[in-house]
Amino acid sequence: MSVRVTLATAERVLWQIRHDPRTVALLLAVPALLLVLLRYVFDGREAVFQTIGAPLCGLFPFIVMFLVTSITMLRERTTGTLERLMTLPLAKLDLLAGYAIAFGLLAAAQAVVVCVVGFVFLGLDAPHGVWLVAVLAVFAETEFQAVQFMPALIFPQLLLCGLFVARDDMASVLYAVSWLLPLTYAYDALARATSVEPLGTRLALDVLVVVGCTLGALGLGALTLRRRTA
């Protein structure tokens, strides 16, 4: 791997997105607007909004970021950019790490905007610090951007992570499956960060699992990325 090539790849991706105002607006404005909408959906039910609104500071940006990264990668393939890049003497990990850095920085910007809206303007609470929610929100996003999961795998994970129904109340088969899904650990970390309960060692386990999935996904992507695309 080459640090110079990796950073050059990240700079190219960020430069492209910077010149697409609609994509920038989608990344920065839509998650915050969804959170505002949720606040008024639960108008008068502050406890419910606090319970699900704080973790969604990480999950709303994740959903939007998935759409953007999928479109970006599709554009790279259809325009032949990815094919041309793969003919150059650069390591596949350089390419994947460059994309990961670029989208990680975008995820950080998203997290800042959403957390400011949620915790400053909408009254959400963060007993362990808003900074922790923002960091976990970035982890929740970048882990999936590295894997490029298909929607068929994303939405079941949203249903099984514990956001809508406590995992302990699910059927035993679904409860067992939920332990195998990365989003379960991302959501659990966000929920713990916004709870008044002590963080405990489980938060560290959640973060380690997400980081492990990120590194494993990058490695798998490097192994399966072909030098030439059809």
PDB file of C-alpha atoms in Angstrom:
ATOM      1  CA  MET A   1       0.000   0.000   0.000  1.00  0.00           C
ATOM      2  CA  SER A   2       1.025   3.608  -0.575  1.00  0.00           C
ATOM      3  CA  VAL A   3      -0.151   6.400   1.702  1.00  0.00           C
ATOM      4  CA  ARG A   4       0.219   8.889  -1.145  1.00  0.00           C
ATOM      5  CA  VAL A   5      -1.963   6.859  -3.524  1.00  0.00           C
ATOM      6  CA  THR A   6      -4.564   6.200  -0.827  1.00  0.00           C
ATOM      7  CA  LEU A   7      -4.871   9.888   0.050  1.00  0.00           C
ATOM      8  CA  ALA A   8      -4.977  10.840  -3.634  1.00  0.00           C
ATOM      9  CA  THR A   9      -7.899   8.455  -4.139  1.00  0.00           C
ATOM     10  CA  ALA A  10      -9.740   9.924  -1.150  1.00  0.00           C
ATOM     11  CA  GLU A  11      -9.106  13.460  -2.438  1.00  0.00           C
ATOM     12  CA  ARG A  12     -10.482  12.562  -5.879  1.00  0.00           C
ATOM     13  CA  VAL A  13     -13.701  11.119  -4.429  1.00  0.00           C
ATOM     14  CA  LEU A  14     -14.232  14.143  -2.162  1.00  0.00           C
ATOM     15  CA  TRP A  15     -13.552  16.521  -5.037  1.00  0.00           C
ATOM     16  CA  GLN A  16     -16.191  14.818  -7.180  1.00  0.00           C
ATOM     17  CA  ILE A  17     -18.810  14.947  -4.446  1.00  0.00           C
ATOM     18  CA  ARG A  18     -17.969  18.584  -3.666  1.00  0.00           C
ATOM     19  CA  HIS A  19     -18.997  19.541  -7.189  1.00  0.00           C
ATOM     20  CA  ASP A  20     -22.375  17.814  -6.865  1.00  0.00           C
ATOM     21  CA  PRO A  21     -24.567  20.148  -4.735  1.00  0.00           C
ATOM     22  CA  ARG A  22     -27.502  17.739  -4.722  1.00  0.00           C
ATOM     23  CA  THR A  23     -25.378  14.975  -3.247  1.00  0.00           C
ATOM     24  CA  VAL A  24     -23.946  17.335  -0.630  1.00  0.00           C
ATOM     25  CA  ALA A  25     -27.459  18.422   0.335  1.00  0.00           C
ATOM     26  CA  LEU A  26     -28.598  14.793   0.476  1.00  0.00           C
ATOM     27  CA  LEU A  27     -25.712  13.898   2.768  1.00  0.00           C
ATOM     28  CA  LEU A  28     -25.915  16.819   5.165  1.00  0.00           C
ATOM     29  CA  ALA A  29     -29.542  17.952   5.169  1.00  0.00           C
ATOM     30  CA  VAL A  30     -31.713  14.867   4.733  1.00  0.00           C
ATOM     31  CA  PRO A  31     -30.695  12.959   7.920  1.00  0.00           C
ATOM     32  CA  ALA A  32     -31.283  16.087  10.018  1.00  0.00           C
ATOM     33  CA  LEU A  33     -34.651  16.709   8.354  1.00  0.00           C
ATOM     34  CA  LEU A  34     -35.696  13.106   9.012  1.00  0.00           C
ATOM     35  CA  LEU A  35     -34.834  13.582  12.676  1.00  0.00           C
ATOM     36  CA  VAL A  36     -36.912  16.776  12.827  1.00  0.00           C
ATOM     37  CA  LEU A  37     -39.814  14.935  11.186  1.00  0.00           C
ATOM     38  CA  LEU A  38     -39.543  12.141  13.740  1.00  0.00           C
ATOM     39  CA  ARG A  39     -39.604  14.696  16.548  1.00  0.00           C
ATOM     40  CA  TYR A  40     -42.998  15.969  15.438  1.00  0.00           C
ATOM     41  CA  VAL A  41     -44.330  12.504  14.672  1.00  0.00           C
ATOM     42  CA  PHE A  42     -43.875  11.853  18.397  1.00  0.00           C
ATOM     43  CA  ASP A  43     -44.989  15.338  19.437  1.00  0.00           C
ATOM     44  CA  GLY A  44     -46.013  15.214  23.077  1.00  0.00           C
ATOM     45  CA  ARG A  45     -44.294  11.856  23.606  1.00  0.00           C
ATOM     46  CA  GLU A  46     -40.822  13.046  24.539  1.00  0.00           C
ATOM     47  CA  ALA A  47     -39.849   9.787  26.247  1.00  0.00           C
ATOM     48  CA  VAL A  48     -40.480   7.803  23.063  1.00  0.00           C
ATOM     49  CA  PHE A  49     -38.570  10.315  20.955  1.00  0.00           C
ATOM     50  CA  GLN A  50     -35.641  10.197  23.398  1.00  0.00           C
ATOM     51  CA  THR A  51     -35.555   6.396  23.309  1.00  0.00           C
ATOM     52  CA  ILE A  52     -35.443   5.996  19.538  1.00  0.00           C
ATOM     53  CA  GLY A  53     -34.348   9.463  18.391  1.00  0.00           C
ATOM     54  CA  ALA A  54     -30.866   9.400  19.910  1.00  0.00           C
ATOM     55  CA  PRO A  55     -29.788   6.095  18.300  1.00  0.00           C
ATOM     56  CA  LEU A  56     -31.279   7.272  15.008  1.00  0.00           C
ATOM     57  CA  CYS A  57     -28.710  10.087  15.046  1.00  0.00           C
ATOM     58  CA  GLY A  58     -26.443   7.315  13.814  1.00  0.00           C
ATOM     59  CA  LEU A  59     -28.856   5.218  11.779  1.00  0.00           C
ATOM     60  CA  PHE A  60     -30.474   7.975   9.666  1.00  0.00           C
ATOM     61  CA  PRO A  61     -27.091   9.116   8.308  1.00  0.00           C
ATOM     62  CA  PHE A  62     -26.172   5.479   7.693  1.00  0.00           C
ATOM     63  CA  ILE A  63     -29.200   4.956   5.436  1.00  0.00           C
ATOM     64  CA  VAL A  64     -28.508   8.117   3.437  1.00  0.00           C
ATOM     65  CA  MET A  65     -24.787   7.375   3.210  1.00  0.00           C
ATOM     66  CA  PHE A  66     -25.506   3.886   1.888  1.00  0.00           C
ATOM     67  CA  LEU A  67     -27.513   5.375  -0.968  1.00  0.00           C
ATOM     68  CA  VAL A  68     -24.787   7.878  -1.810  1.00  0.00           C
ATOM     69  CA  THR A  69     -21.955   5.350  -1.736  1.00  0.00           C
ATOM     70  CA  SER A  70     -23.936   2.887  -3.836  1.00  0.00           C
ATOM     71  CA  ILE A  71     -24.651   5.561  -6.448  1.00  0.00           C
ATOM     72  CA  THR A  72     -21.030   6.720  -6.399  1.00  0.00           C
ATOM     73  CA  MET A  73     -19.666   3.216  -6.950  1.00  0.00           C
ATOM     74  CA  LEU A  74     -22.214   2.574  -9.705  1.00  0.00           C
ATOM     75  CA  ARG A  75     -21.186   5.818 -11.398  1.00  0.00           C
ATOM     76  CA  GLU A  76     -17.516   4.809 -11.162  1.00  0.00           C
ATOM     77  CA  ARG A  77     -18.296   1.549 -12.929  1.00  0.00           C
ATOM     78  CA  THR A  78     -20.648   2.853 -15.617  1.00  0.00           C
ATOM     79  CA  THR A  79     -18.328   5.699 -16.603  1.00  0.00           C
ATOM     80  CA  GLY A  80     -15.345   3.366 -16.803  1.00  0.00           C
ATOM     81  CA  THR A  81     -13.438   5.194 -14.064  1.00  0.00           C
ATOM     82  CA  LEU A  82     -13.041   2.093 -11.919  1.00  0.00           C
ATOM     83  CA  GLU A  83     -11.878   0.054 -14.883  1.00  0.00           C
ATOM     84  CA  ARG A  84      -9.241   2.635 -15.783  1.00  0.00           C
ATOM     85  CA  LEU A  85      -8.054   2.832 -12.181  1.00  0.00           C
ATOM     86  CA  MET A  86      -7.628  -0.932 -12.012  1.00  0.00           C
ATOM     87  CA  THR A  87      -5.278  -0.847 -15.008  1.00  0.00           C
ATOM     88  CA  LEU A  88      -2.887   1.405 -13.075  1.00  0.00           C
ATOM     89  CA  PRO A  89      -0.085   0.046 -10.879  1.00  0.00           C
ATOM     90  CA  LEU A  90      -1.868   0.665  -7.576  1.00  0.00           C
ATOM     91  CA  ALA A  91      -2.764  -1.805  -4.863  1.00  0.00           C
ATOM     92  CA  LYS A  92      -6.396  -2.730  -4.503  1.00  0.00           C
ATOM     93  CA  LEU A  93      -6.193  -1.841  -0.819  1.00  0.00           C
ATOM     94  CA  ASP A  94      -5.054   1.661  -1.820  1.00  0.00           C
ATOM     95  CA  LEU A  95      -8.252   2.080  -3.819  1.00  0.00           C
ATOM     96  CA  LEU A  96     -10.550   0.668  -1.150  1.00  0.00           C
ATOM     97  CA  ALA A  97      -8.844   2.527   1.694  1.00  0.00           C
ATOM     98  CA  GLY A  98      -9.092   5.773  -0.270  1.00  0.00           C
ATOM     99  CA  TYR A  99     -12.840   5.316  -0.673  1.00  0.00           C
ATOM    100  CA  ALA A 100     -13.145   4.395   3.017  1.00  0.00           C
ATOM    101  CA  ILE A 101     -11.292   7.556   4.103  1.00  0.00           C
ATOM    102  CA  ALA A 102     -13.371   9.787   1.833  1.00  0.00           C
ATOM    103  CA  PHE A 103     -16.692   8.400   2.983  1.00  0.00           C
ATOM    104  CA  GLY A 104     -15.465   8.320   6.575  1.00  0.00           C
ATOM    105  CA  LEU A 105     -14.845  12.073   6.436  1.00  0.00           C
ATOM    106  CA  LEU A 106     -18.284  12.604   4.919  1.00  0.00           C
ATOM    107  CA  ALA A 107     -19.768  10.441   7.660  1.00  0.00           C
ATOM    108  CA  ALA A 108     -18.075  12.641  10.258  1.00  0.00           C
ATOM    109  CA  ALA A 109     -19.615  15.756   8.710  1.00  0.00           C
ATOM    110  CA  GLN A 110     -23.029  14.065   8.708  1.00  0.00           C
ATOM    111  CA  ALA A 111     -22.648  13.060  12.345  1.00  0.00           C
ATOM    112  CA  VAL A 112     -21.798  16.619  13.410  1.00  0.00           C
ATOM    113  CA  VAL A 113     -24.826  18.103  11.615  1.00  0.00           C
ATOM    114  CA  VAL A 114     -27.278  15.487  12.905  1.00  0.00           C
ATOM    115  CA  CYS A 115     -25.982  15.651  16.473  1.00  0.00           C
ATOM    116  CA  VAL A 116     -26.183  19.453  16.532  1.00  0.00           C
ATOM    117  CA  VAL A 117     -29.792  19.313  15.308  1.00  0.00           C
ATOM    118  CA  GLY A 118     -30.786  16.457  17.606  1.00  0.00           C
ATOM    119  CA  PHE A 119     -29.032  17.385  20.836  1.00  0.00           C
ATOM    120  CA  VAL A 120     -28.967  21.168  20.575  1.00  0.00           C
ATOM    121  CA  PHE A 121     -32.233  22.049  18.840  1.00  0.00           C
ATOM    122  CA  LEU A 122     -34.507  19.039  19.456  1.00  0.00           C
ATOM    123  CA  GLY A 123     -33.639  18.421  23.089  1.00  0.00           C
ATOM    124  CA  LEU A 124     -32.203  14.905  22.925  1.00  0.00           C
ATOM    125  CA  ASP A 125     -30.066  13.848  25.881  1.00  0.00           C
ATOM    126  CA  ALA A 126     -26.589  12.307  25.813  1.00  0.00           C
ATOM    127  CA  PRO A 127     -25.652  11.330  29.382  1.00  0.00           C
ATOM    128  CA  HIS A 128     -22.224  10.106  28.280  1.00  0.00           C
ATOM    129  CA  GLY A 129     -21.476  13.015  25.948  1.00  0.00           C
ATOM    130  CA  VAL A 130     -22.622  14.041  22.481  1.00  0.00           C
ATOM    131  CA  TRP A 131     -19.094  13.420  21.189  1.00  0.00           C
ATOM    132  CA  LEU A 132     -19.484   9.698  21.914  1.00  0.00           C
ATOM    133  CA  VAL A 133     -22.709   9.527  19.898  1.00  0.00           C
ATOM    134  CA  ALA A 134     -21.009  11.327  17.001  1.00  0.00           C
ATOM    135  CA  VAL A 135     -18.038   8.944  17.017  1.00  0.00           C
ATOM    136  CA  LEU A 136     -20.299   5.893  17.149  1.00  0.00           C
ATOM    137  CA  ALA A 137     -22.432   7.327  14.348  1.00  0.00           C
ATOM    138  CA  VAL A 138     -19.335   7.481  12.131  1.00  0.00           C
ATOM    139  CA  PHE A 139     -18.523   3.866  12.998  1.00  0.00           C
ATOM    140  CA  ALA A 140     -22.099   2.826  12.222  1.00  0.00           C
ATOM    141  CA  GLU A 141     -21.831   4.360   8.759  1.00  0.00           C
ATOM    142  CA  THR A 142     -18.329   3.527   7.588  1.00  0.00           C
ATOM    143  CA  GLU A 143     -18.561  -0.133   8.497  1.00  0.00           C
ATOM    144  CA  PHE A 144     -21.323  -0.653   5.975  1.00  0.00           C
ATOM    145  CA  GLN A 145     -19.849   1.545   3.281  1.00  0.00           C
ATOM    146  CA  ALA A 146     -16.791  -0.704   3.214  1.00  0.00           C
ATOM    147  CA  VAL A 147     -18.944  -3.799   2.772  1.00  0.00           C
ATOM    148  CA  GLN A 148     -21.408  -2.255   0.270  1.00  0.00           C
ATOM    149  CA  PHE A 149     -24.290  -4.376   1.565  1.00  0.00           C
ATOM    150  CA  MET A 150     -27.273  -4.852  -0.701  1.00  0.00           C
ATOM    151  CA  PRO A 151     -30.636  -3.436   0.510  1.00  0.00           C
ATOM    152  CA  ALA A 152     -31.879  -7.007   0.932  1.00  0.00           C
ATOM    153  CA  LEU A 153     -29.446  -7.311   3.834  1.00  0.00           C
ATOM    154  CA  ILE A 154     -29.799  -3.796   5.235  1.00  0.00           C
ATOM    155  CA  PHE A 155     -33.504  -3.704   5.978  1.00  0.00           C
ATOM    156  CA  PRO A 156     -33.640  -7.061   7.827  1.00  0.00           C
ATOM    157  CA  GLN A 157     -30.800  -5.777   9.997  1.00  0.00           C
ATOM    158  CA  LEU A 158     -32.759  -2.613  10.779  1.00  0.00           C
ATOM    159  CA  LEU A 159     -35.667  -4.785  11.883  1.00  0.00           C
ATOM    160  CA  LEU A 160     -33.560  -7.167  13.966  1.00  0.00           C
ATOM    161  CA  CYS A 161     -31.081  -4.770  15.600  1.00  0.00           C
ATOM    162  CA  GLY A 162     -33.479  -3.867  18.435  1.00  0.00           C
ATOM    163  CA  LEU A 163     -34.612  -0.462  17.194  1.00  0.00           C
ATOM    164  CA  PHE A 164     -38.300  -1.316  16.829  1.00  0.00           C
ATOM    165  CA  VAL A 165     -38.640  -4.325  19.160  1.00  0.00           C
ATOM    166  CA  ALA A 166     -36.339  -5.381  21.968  1.00  0.00           C
ATOM    167  CA  ARG A 167     -34.283  -8.336  20.783  1.00  0.00           C
ATOM    168  CA  ASP A 168     -35.179 -10.300  23.924  1.00  0.00           C
ATOM    169  CA  ASP A 169     -38.834 -10.160  22.853  1.00  0.00           C
ATOM    170  CA  MET A 170     -38.186 -11.621  19.398  1.00  0.00           C
ATOM    171  CA  ALA A 171     -38.626 -15.242  18.390  1.00  0.00           C
ATOM    172  CA  SER A 172     -35.652 -17.317  19.507  1.00  0.00           C
ATOM    173  CA  VAL A 173     -34.492 -17.907  15.925  1.00  0.00           C
ATOM    174  CA  LEU A 174     -34.505 -14.185  15.123  1.00  0.00           C
ATOM    175  CA  TYR A 175     -32.764 -13.404  18.403  1.00  0.00           C
ATOM    176  CA  ALA A 176     -29.998 -15.848  17.519  1.00  0.00           C
ATOM    177  CA  VAL A 177     -29.659 -14.426  14.002  1.00  0.00           C
ATOM    178  CA  SER A 178     -29.434 -10.868  15.354  1.00  0.00           C
ATOM    179  CA  TRP A 179     -26.149 -11.736  17.079  1.00  0.00           C
ATOM    180  CA  LEU A 180     -24.603 -12.352  13.648  1.00  0.00           C
ATOM    181  CA  LEU A 181     -25.553  -8.957  12.193  1.00  0.00           C
ATOM    182  CA  PRO A 182     -23.090  -6.029  12.429  1.00  0.00           C
ATOM    183  CA  LEU A 183     -25.842  -3.416  12.687  1.00  0.00           C
ATOM    184  CA  THR A 184     -26.958  -5.032  15.962  1.00  0.00           C
ATOM    185  CA  TYR A 185     -23.666  -4.011  17.565  1.00  0.00           C
ATOM    186  CA  ALA A 186     -23.716  -0.529  16.011  1.00  0.00           C
ATOM    187  CA  TYR A 187     -27.235   0.104  17.320  1.00  0.00           C
ATOM    188  CA  ASP A 188     -26.419  -1.377  20.723  1.00  0.00           C
ATOM    189  CA  ALA A 189     -23.433   0.960  21.075  1.00  0.00           C
ATOM    190  CA  LEU A 190     -25.546   3.998  20.152  1.00  0.00           C
ATOM    191  CA  ALA A 191     -28.301   2.959  22.559  1.00  0.00           C
ATOM    192  CA  ARG A 192     -25.809   2.543  25.399  1.00  0.00           C
ATOM    193  CA  ALA A 193     -24.194   5.900  24.644  1.00  0.00           C
ATOM    194  CA  THR A 194     -27.558   7.646  25.023  1.00  0.00           C
ATOM    195  CA  SER A 195     -28.717   5.698  28.089  1.00  0.00           C
ATOM    196  CA  VAL A 196     -28.292   6.842  31.680  1.00  0.00           C
ATOM    197  CA  GLU A 197     -26.914   3.401  32.562  1.00  0.00           C
ATOM    198  CA  PRO A 198     -23.123   2.934  32.904  1.00  0.00           C
ATOM    199  CA  LEU A 199     -21.399   2.163  29.627  1.00  0.00           C
ATOM    200  CA  GLY A 200     -19.727  -0.983  30.902  1.00  0.00           C
ATOM    201  CA  THR A 201     -17.458  -3.288  28.919  1.00  0.00           C
ATOM    202  CA  ARG A 202     -20.201  -4.173  26.449  1.00  0.00           C
ATOM    203  CA  LEU A 203     -19.710  -0.857  24.636  1.00  0.00           C
ATOM    204  CA  ALA A 204     -16.061  -1.751  24.014  1.00  0.00           C
ATOM    205  CA  LEU A 205     -17.168  -5.134  22.634  1.00  0.00           C
ATOM    206  CA  ASP A 206     -19.659  -3.458  20.299  1.00  0.00           C
ATOM    207  CA  VAL A 207     -16.996  -1.089  18.960  1.00  0.00           C
ATOM    208  CA  LEU A 208     -14.476  -3.918  18.517  1.00  0.00           C
ATOM    209  CA  VAL A 209     -16.983  -5.968  16.530  1.00  0.00           C
ATOM    210  CA  VAL A 210     -17.772  -3.034  14.231  1.00  0.00           C
ATOM    211  CA  VAL A 211     -14.078  -2.232  13.727  1.00  0.00           C
ATOM    212  CA  GLY A 212     -13.371  -5.904  13.058  1.00  0.00           C
ATOM    213  CA  CYS A 213     -16.138  -6.011  10.455  1.00  0.00           C
ATOM    214  CA  THR A 214     -14.683  -2.916   8.803  1.00  0.00           C
ATOM    215  CA  LEU A 215     -11.195  -4.382   8.537  1.00  0.00           C
ATOM    216  CA  GLY A 216     -12.528  -7.745   7.431  1.00  0.00           C
ATOM    217  CA  ALA A 217     -14.707  -6.123   4.779  1.00  0.00           C
ATOM    218  CA  LEU A 218     -11.790  -4.126   3.389  1.00  0.00           C
ATOM    219  CA  GLY A 219      -9.686  -7.263   3.220  1.00  0.00           C
ATOM    220  CA  LEU A 220     -12.467  -9.224   1.529  1.00  0.00           C
ATOM    221  CA  GLY A 221     -13.045  -6.389  -0.903  1.00  0.00           C
ATOM    222  CA  ALA A 222      -9.367  -6.375  -1.846  1.00  0.00           C
ATOM    223  CA  LEU A 223      -9.448 -10.114  -2.481  1.00  0.00           C
ATOM    224  CA  THR A 224     -12.556 -10.022  -4.648  1.00  0.00           C
ATOM    225  CA  LEU A 225     -11.954  -6.780  -6.579  1.00  0.00           C
ATOM    226  CA  ARG A 226     -10.933  -7.650 -10.104  1.00  0.00           C
ATOM    227  CA  ARG A 227      -8.255  -5.801 -12.010  1.00  0.00           C
ATOM    228  CA  ARG A 228     -10.684  -5.287 -14.869  1.00  0.00           C
ATOM    229  CA  THR A 229     -14.444  -4.809 -14.714  1.00  0.00           C
ATOM    230  CA  ALA A 230     -16.894  -5.911 -17.371  1.00  0.00           C
TER     231      ALA A 230
END
